[in-house]
Short mmCIF file of C-alpha atoms and ligand atoms in Angstrom, two decimals:
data_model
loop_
_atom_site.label_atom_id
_atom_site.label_comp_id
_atom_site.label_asym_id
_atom_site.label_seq_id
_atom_site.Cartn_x
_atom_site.Cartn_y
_atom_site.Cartn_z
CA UNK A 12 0.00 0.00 0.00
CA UNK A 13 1.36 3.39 -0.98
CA UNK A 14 1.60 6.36 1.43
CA UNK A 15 -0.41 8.31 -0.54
CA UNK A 16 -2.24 7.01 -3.95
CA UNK A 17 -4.42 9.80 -6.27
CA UNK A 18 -6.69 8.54 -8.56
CA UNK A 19 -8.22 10.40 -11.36
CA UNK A 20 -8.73 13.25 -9.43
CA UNK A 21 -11.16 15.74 -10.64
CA UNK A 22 -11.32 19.65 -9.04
CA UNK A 23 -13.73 22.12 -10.47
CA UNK A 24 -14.09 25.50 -8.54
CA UNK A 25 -17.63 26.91 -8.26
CA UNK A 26 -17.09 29.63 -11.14
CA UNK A 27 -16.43 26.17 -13.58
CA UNK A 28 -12.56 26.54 -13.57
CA UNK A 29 -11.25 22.83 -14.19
CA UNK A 30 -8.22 23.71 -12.50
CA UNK A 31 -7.28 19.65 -11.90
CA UNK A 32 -8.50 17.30 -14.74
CA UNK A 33 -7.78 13.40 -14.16
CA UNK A 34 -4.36 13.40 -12.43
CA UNK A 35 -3.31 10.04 -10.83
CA UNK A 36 -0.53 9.93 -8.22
CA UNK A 37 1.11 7.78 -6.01
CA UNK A 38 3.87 8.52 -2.94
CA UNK A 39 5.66 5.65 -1.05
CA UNK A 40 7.12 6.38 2.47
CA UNK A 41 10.80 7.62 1.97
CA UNK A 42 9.85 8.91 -1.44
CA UNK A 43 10.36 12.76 -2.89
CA UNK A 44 7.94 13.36 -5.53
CA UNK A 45 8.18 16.69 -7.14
CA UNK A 46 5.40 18.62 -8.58
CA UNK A 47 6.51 21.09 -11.33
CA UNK A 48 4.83 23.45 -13.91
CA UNK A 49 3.87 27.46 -14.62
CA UNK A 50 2.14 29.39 -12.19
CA UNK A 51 -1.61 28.11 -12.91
CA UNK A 52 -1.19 24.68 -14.19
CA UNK A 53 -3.33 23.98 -10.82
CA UNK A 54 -0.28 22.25 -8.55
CA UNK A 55 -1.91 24.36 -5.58
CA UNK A 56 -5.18 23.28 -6.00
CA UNK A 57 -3.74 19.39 -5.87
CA UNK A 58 -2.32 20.22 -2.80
CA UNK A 59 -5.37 21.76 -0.83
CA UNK A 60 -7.18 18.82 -2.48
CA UNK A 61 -5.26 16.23 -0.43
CA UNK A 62 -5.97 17.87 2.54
CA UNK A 63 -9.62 18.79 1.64
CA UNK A 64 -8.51 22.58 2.07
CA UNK A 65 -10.35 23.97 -0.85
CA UNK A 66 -13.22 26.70 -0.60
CA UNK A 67 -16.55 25.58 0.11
CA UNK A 68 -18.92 24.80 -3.62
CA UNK A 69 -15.69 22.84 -5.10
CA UNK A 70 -16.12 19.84 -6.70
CA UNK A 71 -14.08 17.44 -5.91
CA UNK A 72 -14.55 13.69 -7.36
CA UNK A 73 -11.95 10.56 -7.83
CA UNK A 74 -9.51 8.98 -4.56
CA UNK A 75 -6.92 10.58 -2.44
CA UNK A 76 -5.88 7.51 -1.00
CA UNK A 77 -3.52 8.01 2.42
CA UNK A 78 -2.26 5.25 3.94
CA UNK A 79 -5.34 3.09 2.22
CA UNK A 80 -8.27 5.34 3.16
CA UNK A 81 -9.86 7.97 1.10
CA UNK A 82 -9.66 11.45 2.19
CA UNK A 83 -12.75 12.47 0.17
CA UNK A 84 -15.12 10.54 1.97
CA UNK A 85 -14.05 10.66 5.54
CA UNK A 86 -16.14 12.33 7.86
CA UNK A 87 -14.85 15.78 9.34
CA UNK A 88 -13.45 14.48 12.13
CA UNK A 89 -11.76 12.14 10.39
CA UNK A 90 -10.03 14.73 8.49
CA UNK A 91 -9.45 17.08 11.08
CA UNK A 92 -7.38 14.03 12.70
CA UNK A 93 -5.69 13.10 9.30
CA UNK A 94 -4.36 17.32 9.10
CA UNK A 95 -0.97 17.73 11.00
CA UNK A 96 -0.56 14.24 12.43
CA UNK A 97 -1.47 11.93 9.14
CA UNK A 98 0.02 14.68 6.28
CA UNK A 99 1.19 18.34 6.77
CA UNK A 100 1.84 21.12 4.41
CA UNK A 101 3.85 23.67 4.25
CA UNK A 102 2.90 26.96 2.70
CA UNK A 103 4.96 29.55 0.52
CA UNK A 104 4.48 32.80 2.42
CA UNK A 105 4.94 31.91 5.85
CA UNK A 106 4.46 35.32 7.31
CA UNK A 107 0.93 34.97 6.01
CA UNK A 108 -0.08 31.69 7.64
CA UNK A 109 1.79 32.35 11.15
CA UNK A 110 -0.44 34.41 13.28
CA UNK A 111 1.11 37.91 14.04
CA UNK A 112 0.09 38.38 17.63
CA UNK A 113 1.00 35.30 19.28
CA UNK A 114 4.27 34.12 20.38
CA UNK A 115 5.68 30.94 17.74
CA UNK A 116 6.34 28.87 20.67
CA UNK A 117 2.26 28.69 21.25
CA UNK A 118 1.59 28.27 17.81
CA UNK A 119 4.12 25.09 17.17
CA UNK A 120 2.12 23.88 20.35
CA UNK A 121 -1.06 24.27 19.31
CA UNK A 122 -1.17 21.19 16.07
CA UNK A 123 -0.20 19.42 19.53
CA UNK A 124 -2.36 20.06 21.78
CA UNK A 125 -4.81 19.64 19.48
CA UNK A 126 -4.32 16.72 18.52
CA UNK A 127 -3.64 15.62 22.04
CA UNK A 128 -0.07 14.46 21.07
CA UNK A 129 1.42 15.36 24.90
CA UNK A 130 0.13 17.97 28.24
CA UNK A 131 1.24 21.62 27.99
CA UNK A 132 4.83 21.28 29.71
CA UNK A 133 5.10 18.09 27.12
CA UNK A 134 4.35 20.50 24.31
CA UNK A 135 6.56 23.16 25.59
CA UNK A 136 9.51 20.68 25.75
CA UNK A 137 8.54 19.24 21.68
CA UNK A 138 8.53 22.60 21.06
CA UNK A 139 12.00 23.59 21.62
CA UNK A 140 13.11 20.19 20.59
CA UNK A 141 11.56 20.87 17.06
CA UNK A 142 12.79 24.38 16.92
CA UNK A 143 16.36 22.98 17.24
CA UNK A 144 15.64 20.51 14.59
CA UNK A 145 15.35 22.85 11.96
CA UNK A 146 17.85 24.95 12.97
CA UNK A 147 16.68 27.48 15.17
CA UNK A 148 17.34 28.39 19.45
CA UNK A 149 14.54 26.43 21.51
CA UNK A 150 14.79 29.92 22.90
CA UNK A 151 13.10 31.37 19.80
CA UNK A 152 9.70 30.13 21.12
CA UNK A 153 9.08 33.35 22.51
CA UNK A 154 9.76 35.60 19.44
CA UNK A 155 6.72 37.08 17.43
CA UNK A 156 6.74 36.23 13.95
CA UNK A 157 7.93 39.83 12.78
CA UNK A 158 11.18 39.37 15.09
CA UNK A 159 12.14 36.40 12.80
CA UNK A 160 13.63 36.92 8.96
CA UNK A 161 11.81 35.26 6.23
CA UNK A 162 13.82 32.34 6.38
CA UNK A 163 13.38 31.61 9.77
CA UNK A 164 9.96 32.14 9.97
CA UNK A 165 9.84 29.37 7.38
CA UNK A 166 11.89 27.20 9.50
CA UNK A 167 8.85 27.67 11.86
CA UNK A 168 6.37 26.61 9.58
CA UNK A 169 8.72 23.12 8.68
CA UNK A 170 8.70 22.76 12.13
CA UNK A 171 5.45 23.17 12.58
CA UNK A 172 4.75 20.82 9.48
CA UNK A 173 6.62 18.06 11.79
CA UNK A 174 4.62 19.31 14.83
CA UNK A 175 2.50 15.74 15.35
CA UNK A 176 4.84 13.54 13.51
CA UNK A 177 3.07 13.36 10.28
CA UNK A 178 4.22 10.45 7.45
CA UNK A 179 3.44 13.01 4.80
CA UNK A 180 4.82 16.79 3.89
CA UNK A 181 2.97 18.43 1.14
CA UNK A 182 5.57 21.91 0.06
CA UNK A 183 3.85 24.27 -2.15
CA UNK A 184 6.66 26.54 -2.85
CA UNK A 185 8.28 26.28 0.29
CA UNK A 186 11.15 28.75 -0.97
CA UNK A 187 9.74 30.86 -3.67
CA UNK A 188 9.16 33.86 -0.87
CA UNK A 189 12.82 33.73 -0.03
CA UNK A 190 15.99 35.04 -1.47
CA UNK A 191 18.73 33.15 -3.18
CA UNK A 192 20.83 31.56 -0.12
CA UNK A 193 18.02 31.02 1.96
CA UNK A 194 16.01 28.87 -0.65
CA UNK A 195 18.97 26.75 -0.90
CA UNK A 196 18.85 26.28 3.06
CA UNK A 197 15.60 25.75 3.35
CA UNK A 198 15.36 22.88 0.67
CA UNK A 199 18.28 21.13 2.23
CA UNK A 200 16.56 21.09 5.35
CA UNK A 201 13.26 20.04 4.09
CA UNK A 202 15.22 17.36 2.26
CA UNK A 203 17.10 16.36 5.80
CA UNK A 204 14.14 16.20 7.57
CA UNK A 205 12.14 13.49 5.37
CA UNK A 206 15.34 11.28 4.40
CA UNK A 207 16.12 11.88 8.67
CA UNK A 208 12.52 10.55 9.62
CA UNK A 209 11.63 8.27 6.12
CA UNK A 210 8.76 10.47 5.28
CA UNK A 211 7.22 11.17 2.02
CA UNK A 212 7.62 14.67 0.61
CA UNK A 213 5.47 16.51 -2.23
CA UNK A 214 7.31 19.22 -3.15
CA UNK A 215 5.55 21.59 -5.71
CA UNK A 216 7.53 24.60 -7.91
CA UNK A 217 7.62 26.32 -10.91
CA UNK A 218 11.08 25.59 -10.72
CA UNK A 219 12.35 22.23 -12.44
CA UNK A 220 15.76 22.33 -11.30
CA UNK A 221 15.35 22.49 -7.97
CA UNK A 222 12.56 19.82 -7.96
CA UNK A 223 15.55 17.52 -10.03
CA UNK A 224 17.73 18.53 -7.14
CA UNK A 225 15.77 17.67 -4.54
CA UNK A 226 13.43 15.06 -5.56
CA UNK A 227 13.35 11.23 -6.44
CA UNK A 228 10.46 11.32 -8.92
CA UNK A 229 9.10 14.33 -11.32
CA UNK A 230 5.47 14.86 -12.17
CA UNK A 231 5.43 18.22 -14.94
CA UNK A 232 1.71 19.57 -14.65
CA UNK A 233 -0.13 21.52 -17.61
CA UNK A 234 -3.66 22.38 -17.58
CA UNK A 235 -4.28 20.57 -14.68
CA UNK A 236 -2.96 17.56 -15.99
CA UNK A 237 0.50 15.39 -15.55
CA UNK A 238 1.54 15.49 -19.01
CA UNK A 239 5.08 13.67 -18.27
CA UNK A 240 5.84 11.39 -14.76
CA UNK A 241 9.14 9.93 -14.02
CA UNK A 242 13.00 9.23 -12.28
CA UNK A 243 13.60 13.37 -11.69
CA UNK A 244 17.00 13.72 -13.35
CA UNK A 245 15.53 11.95 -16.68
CA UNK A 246 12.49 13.74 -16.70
CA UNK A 247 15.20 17.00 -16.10
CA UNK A 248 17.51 16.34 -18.22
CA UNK A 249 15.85 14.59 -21.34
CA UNK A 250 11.97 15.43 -20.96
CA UNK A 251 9.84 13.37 -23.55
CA UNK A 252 6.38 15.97 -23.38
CA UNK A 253 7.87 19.30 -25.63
CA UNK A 254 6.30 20.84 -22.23
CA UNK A 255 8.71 18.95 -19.69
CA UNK A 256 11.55 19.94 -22.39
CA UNK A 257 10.54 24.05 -22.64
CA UNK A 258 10.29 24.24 -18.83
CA UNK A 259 13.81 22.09 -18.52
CA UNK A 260 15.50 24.01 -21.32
CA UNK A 261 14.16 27.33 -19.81
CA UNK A 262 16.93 26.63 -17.09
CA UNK A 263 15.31 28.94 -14.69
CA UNK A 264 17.66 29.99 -11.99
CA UNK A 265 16.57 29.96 -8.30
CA UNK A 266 14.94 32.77 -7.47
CA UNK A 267 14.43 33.88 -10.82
CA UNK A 268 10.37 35.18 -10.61
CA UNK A 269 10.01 35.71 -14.29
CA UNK A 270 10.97 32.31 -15.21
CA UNK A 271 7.83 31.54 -12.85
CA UNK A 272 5.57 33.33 -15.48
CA UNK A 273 6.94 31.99 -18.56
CA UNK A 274 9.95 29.78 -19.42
CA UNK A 275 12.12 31.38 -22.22
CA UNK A 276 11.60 30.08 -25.47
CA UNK A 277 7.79 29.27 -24.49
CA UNK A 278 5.38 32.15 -26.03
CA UNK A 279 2.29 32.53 -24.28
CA UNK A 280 0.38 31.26 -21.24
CA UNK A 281 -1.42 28.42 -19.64
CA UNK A 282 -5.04 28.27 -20.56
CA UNK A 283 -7.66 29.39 -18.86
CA UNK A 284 -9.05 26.19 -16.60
CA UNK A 285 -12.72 27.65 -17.73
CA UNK A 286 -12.18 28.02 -21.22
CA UNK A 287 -10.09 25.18 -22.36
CA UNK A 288 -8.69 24.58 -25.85
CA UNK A 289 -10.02 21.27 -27.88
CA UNK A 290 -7.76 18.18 -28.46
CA UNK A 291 -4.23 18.65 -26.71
CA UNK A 292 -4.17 21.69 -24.43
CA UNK A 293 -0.62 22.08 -25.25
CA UNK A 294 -1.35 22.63 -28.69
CA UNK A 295 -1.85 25.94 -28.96
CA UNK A 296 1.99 26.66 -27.54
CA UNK A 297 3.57 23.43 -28.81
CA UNK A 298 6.57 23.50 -31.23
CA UNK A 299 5.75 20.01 -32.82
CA UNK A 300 2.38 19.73 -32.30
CA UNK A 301 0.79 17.97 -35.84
CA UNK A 302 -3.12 18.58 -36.88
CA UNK A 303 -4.44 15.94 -34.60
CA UNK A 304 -3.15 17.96 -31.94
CA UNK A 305 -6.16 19.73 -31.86
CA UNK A 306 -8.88 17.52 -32.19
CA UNK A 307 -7.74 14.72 -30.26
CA UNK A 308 -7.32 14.81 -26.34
CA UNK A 309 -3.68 12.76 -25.62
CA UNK A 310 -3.46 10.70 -22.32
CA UNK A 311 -0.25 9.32 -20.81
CA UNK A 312 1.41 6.95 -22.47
CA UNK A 313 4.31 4.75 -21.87
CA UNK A 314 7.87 6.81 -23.07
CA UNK A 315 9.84 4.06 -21.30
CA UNK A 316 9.66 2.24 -18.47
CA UNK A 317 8.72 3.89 -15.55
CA UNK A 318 8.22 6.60 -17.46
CA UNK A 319 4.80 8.65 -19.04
CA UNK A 320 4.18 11.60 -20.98
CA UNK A 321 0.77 12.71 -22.67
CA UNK A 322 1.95 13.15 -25.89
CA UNK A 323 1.30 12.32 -29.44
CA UNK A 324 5.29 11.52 -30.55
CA UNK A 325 5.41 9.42 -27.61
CA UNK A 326 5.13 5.49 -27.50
CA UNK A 327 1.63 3.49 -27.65
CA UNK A 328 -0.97 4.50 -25.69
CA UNK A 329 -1.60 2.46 -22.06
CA UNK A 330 -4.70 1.69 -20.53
CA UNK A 331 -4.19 1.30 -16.87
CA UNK A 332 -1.63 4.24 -16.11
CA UNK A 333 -0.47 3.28 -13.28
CA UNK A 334 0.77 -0.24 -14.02
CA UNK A 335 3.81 1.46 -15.33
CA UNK A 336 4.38 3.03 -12.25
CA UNK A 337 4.50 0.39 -9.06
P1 ADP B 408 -0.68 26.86 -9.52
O1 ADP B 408 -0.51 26.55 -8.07
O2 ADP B 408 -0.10 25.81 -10.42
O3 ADP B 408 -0.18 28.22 -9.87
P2 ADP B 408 -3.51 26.99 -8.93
O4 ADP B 408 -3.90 25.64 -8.44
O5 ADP B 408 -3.31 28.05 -7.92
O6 ADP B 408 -2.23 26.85 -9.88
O7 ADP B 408 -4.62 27.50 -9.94
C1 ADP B 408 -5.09 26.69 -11.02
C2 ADP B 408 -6.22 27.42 -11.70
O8 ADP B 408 -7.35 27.47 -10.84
C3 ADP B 408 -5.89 28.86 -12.07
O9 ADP B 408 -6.45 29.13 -13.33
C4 ADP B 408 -6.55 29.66 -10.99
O10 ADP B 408 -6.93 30.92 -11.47
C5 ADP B 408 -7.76 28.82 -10.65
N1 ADP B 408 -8.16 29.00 -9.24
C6 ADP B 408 -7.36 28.86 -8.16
N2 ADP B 408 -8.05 29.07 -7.01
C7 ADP B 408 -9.32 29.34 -7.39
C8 ADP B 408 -10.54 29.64 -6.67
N3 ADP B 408 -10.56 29.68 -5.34
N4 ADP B 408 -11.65 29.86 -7.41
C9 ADP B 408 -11.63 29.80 -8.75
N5 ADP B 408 -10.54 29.52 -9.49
C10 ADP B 408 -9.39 29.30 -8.82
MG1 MG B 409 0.50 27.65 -6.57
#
């Protein structure tokens, strides 16, 4: 049984946006899956799906298996319990989810307490323990968020992540907030800290080569698709979808925002989740895309093994996706 399994997964927000269209998924313990693609290809929404975080009048439809049991059909409670202590994520801007008039120390503690993981002095004593394990004075507990830098109050947000010993991290952009030499920090930390404890890691970006750095397995989004899956540094360095090979040949550099909006070499945008093109939704922006492009829809296929892309130059066509994957 996989950590975490995703199975056709279907999100439509209320105004009709299909931000995530049929995108299966799996994440074994120990395993780094990275989640890459432009700013609106939907790897957000994925990630508040798995935790059923999105606004109320979504609909949601397919499995988010974790650890065997569907997250879309639990009861609250259920979920509530599965938050923090079954998977945890960790958001970009840190100074927005870390409240600004309470002390860090209580709000580490509070996943906790919550979740009944130890007594207040217990949770006072994690605390500081966790502090130190991503790098920061047990000390610090006391600060308010604005007396930490960016990249600590990160650090508190990781730790916080870790708070009730979760086997899952979900990272939407853990470092996109943060300059240059922090980013690097951060993501060897984050990296530590699941290899340390064996957990599994989603790690979204825009960024490609620090997803190849970082993780064991690539998933490229477009359209709220996966339109190429497999080992990170092949899907880096010889991508098989002409969308896996514009965002790895746009070489973005960390920290580089514009690269976020559009990869050199690759005119245009993403479409717009409500108003769709017809056949390939690459089409419109592809460099080789041939007639049928736009008439006919492309699902993954076998490139090689253990490796998919949705593509029309690639391979034969496979029915049960993720028999190529196990
Ligand atoms: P990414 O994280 O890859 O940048 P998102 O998941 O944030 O992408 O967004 C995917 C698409 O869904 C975008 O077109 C975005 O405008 C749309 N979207 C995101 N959140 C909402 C929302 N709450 N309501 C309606 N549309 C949304
Ligand atoms: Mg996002």
């Amino acid at each position: 049984m996989s950590l975490l399994d995703v199975r056709n997964l279907e999100v439509t927000y209320a105004g009709g946006a299909r931000a995530v269209r049929g995108v299966d998924l799996s994440v074994e313990a120990g395993q780094k899956l990275g989640i890459a693609g432009e700013s609106g290809c939907g790897k957000s929404t994925l990630a508040l799906a798995l935790l059923r975080l999105l606004p109320a009048g979504t609909k949601v439809s397919g499995e988010i298996l974790l650890n065997g049991e569907d997250v879309l059909t639990m009861k609250w409670g259920q979920v509530r319990a599965v938050r923090w202590a079954g998977a945890s994520i960790v958001f970009q801007g840190a100074m927005h989810s870390l409240n600004a008039v309470h002390r860090i120390g209580d709000q580490i503690a509070e996943p906790i307490l919550l979740h009944k993981k130890a007594t207040p002095s217990g949770a006072k004593k994690r605390v500081g323990e966790l502090l130190e394990h991503v790098g920061l004075p047990a000390a610090r507990a006391d600060a308010y968020p604005h007396e930490l830098s960016g990249g600590q109050r990160q650090r508190v947000m990781i730790a916080m992540a870790l708070a009730c010993d979760p086997g899952l991290i979900i990272a939407d952009e853990p470092t996109t907030a943060l300059d240059v030499m922090i980013q690097a920090q951060i993501l060897r930390l984050i990296e530590q800290l699941v290899s340390d404890q064996d957990l599994g890691l989603v790690m979204i970006s825009h960024d490609l080569a620090v997803l190849s750095d970082t993780c064991d397995r690539l998933a490229v989004m477009y359209a709220g698709r996966v339109v190429e899956e497999g080992p990170a540094s092949q899907v880096y360095e010889n991508a098989r979808h002409p969308y896996g090979k514009a965002l790895s040949a746009a070489f973005p550099r960390i920290g580089d925002v514009a690269s976020r909006f559009a990869p050199r070499g690759l005119p245009g945008d993403p479409p717009d989740p409500s108003a769709l093109p017809t056949g390939c939704t690459f089409h419109p922006r592809c460099p080789v895309a041939l007639d049928v492009c736009a008439t006919e829809d492309q699902e993954l296929r076998n490139a090689e093994p253990g490796r998919r892309a949705a593509c029309v130059h690639v391979g034969a066509a496979v029915t049960d996706a993720r028999s190529t994957t196990a």
